[in-house]
Coordinates of C-alpha atoms in Angstrom, one line a residue:
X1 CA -26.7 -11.3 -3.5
X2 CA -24.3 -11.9 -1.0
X3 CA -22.2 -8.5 -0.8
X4 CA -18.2 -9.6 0.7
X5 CA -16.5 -6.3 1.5
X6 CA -12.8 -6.7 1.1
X7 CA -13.2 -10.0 -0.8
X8 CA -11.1 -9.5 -4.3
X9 CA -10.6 -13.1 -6.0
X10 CA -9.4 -13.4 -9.8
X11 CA -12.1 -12.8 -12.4
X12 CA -13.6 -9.9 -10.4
X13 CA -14.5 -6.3 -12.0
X14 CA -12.2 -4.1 -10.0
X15 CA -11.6 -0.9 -10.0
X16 CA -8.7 1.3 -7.8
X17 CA -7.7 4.6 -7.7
X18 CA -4.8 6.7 -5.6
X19 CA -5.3 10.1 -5.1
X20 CA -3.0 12.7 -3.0
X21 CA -4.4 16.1 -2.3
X22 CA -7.0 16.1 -4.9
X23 CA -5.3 15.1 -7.8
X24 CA -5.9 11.4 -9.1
X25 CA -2.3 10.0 -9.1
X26 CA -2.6 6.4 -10.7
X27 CA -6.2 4.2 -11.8
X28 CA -6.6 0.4 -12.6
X29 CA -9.4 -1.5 -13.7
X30 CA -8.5 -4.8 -14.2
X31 CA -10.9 -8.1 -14.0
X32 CA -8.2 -10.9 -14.2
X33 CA -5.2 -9.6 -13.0
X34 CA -5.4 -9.3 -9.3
X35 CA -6.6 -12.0 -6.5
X36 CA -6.7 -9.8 -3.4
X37 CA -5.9 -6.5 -1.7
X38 CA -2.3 -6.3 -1.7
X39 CA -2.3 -6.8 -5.3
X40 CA -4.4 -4.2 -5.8
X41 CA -1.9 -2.2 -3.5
X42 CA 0.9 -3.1 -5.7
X43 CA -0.6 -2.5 -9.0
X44 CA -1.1 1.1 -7.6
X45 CA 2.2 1.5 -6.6
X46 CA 4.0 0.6 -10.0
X47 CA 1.9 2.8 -11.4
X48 CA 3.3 5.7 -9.0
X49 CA 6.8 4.7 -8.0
X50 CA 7.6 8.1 -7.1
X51 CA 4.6 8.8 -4.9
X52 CA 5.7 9.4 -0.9
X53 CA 3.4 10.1 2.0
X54 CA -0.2 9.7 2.8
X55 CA -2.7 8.9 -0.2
X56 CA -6.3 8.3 -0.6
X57 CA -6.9 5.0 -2.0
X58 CA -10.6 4.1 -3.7
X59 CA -11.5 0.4 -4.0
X60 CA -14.4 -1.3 -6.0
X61 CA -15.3 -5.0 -6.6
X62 CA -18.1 -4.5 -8.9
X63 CA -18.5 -8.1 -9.3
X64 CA -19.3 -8.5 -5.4
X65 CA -20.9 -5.2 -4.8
X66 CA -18.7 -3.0 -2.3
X67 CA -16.6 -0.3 -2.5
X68 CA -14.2 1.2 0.7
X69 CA -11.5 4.1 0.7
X70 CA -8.8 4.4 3.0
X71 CA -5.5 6.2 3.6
X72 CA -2.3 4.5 2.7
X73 CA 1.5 5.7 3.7
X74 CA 3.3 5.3 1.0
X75 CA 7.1 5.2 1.0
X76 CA 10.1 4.2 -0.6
X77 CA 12.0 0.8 0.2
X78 CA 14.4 0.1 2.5
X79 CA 17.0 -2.0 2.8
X80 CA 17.2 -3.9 6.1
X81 CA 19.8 -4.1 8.5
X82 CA 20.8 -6.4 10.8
X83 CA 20.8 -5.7 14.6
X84 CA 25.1 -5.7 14.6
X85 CA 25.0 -3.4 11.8
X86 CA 22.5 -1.2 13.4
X87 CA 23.7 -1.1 16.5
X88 CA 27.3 -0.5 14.9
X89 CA 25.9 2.6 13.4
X90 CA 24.6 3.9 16.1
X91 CA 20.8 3.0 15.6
X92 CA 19.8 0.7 18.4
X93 CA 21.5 -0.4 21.6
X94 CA 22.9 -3.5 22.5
X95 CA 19.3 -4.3 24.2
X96 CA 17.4 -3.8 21.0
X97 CA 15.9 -0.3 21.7
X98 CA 16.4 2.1 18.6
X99 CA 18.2 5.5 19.3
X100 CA 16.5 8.5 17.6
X101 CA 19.0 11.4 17.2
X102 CA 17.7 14.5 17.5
X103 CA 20.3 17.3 16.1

């Protein structure tokens, strides 16, 4: 056997779980539904939409034999901006260097 670590393809026994201070926030196990990492990522997501900052994430391909767990920043989406809007609102400079305000 021939173990792939990180190698998800569709058809493959997986199973995912996001956890945040102890407390298991979402779980999937799936074994058609996803084809690679960022689906996986996804899937966990939806399942959480409120979920901000730093969570554990748990990954299994039981088909291929490997597990791995890592932290994830999670965060809401934003809307982007272009550079004249930016820099209109005070953001970045004319150069492309973002202004942080500290109040």
């Amino acid at each position: 056997m021939i173990i792939e670590t990180g190698k998800i393809e569709r058809g493959d026994r997986v199973y995912a779980s996001m956890i945040k201070s102890g407390k298991v926030l979402a779980e999937l196990r799936c074994d058609t539904t996803v084809s690679g990492m960022t689906d996986v990522y996804k899937a966990l997501c939806r399942l959480s939409p409120m979920v901000k900052g730093f969570v554990k994430v748990s990954v299994s391909n039981r088909t291929r034999g490997w597990s791995k767990t890592l932290s994830l920043l999670v965060g809401r989406e934003m809307p982007s901006a272009s550079h004249k809007e930016m820099i209109a609102a005070g953001l970045m400079e004319r150069d492309g260097q973002l202004c942080i305000p500290f109040n």
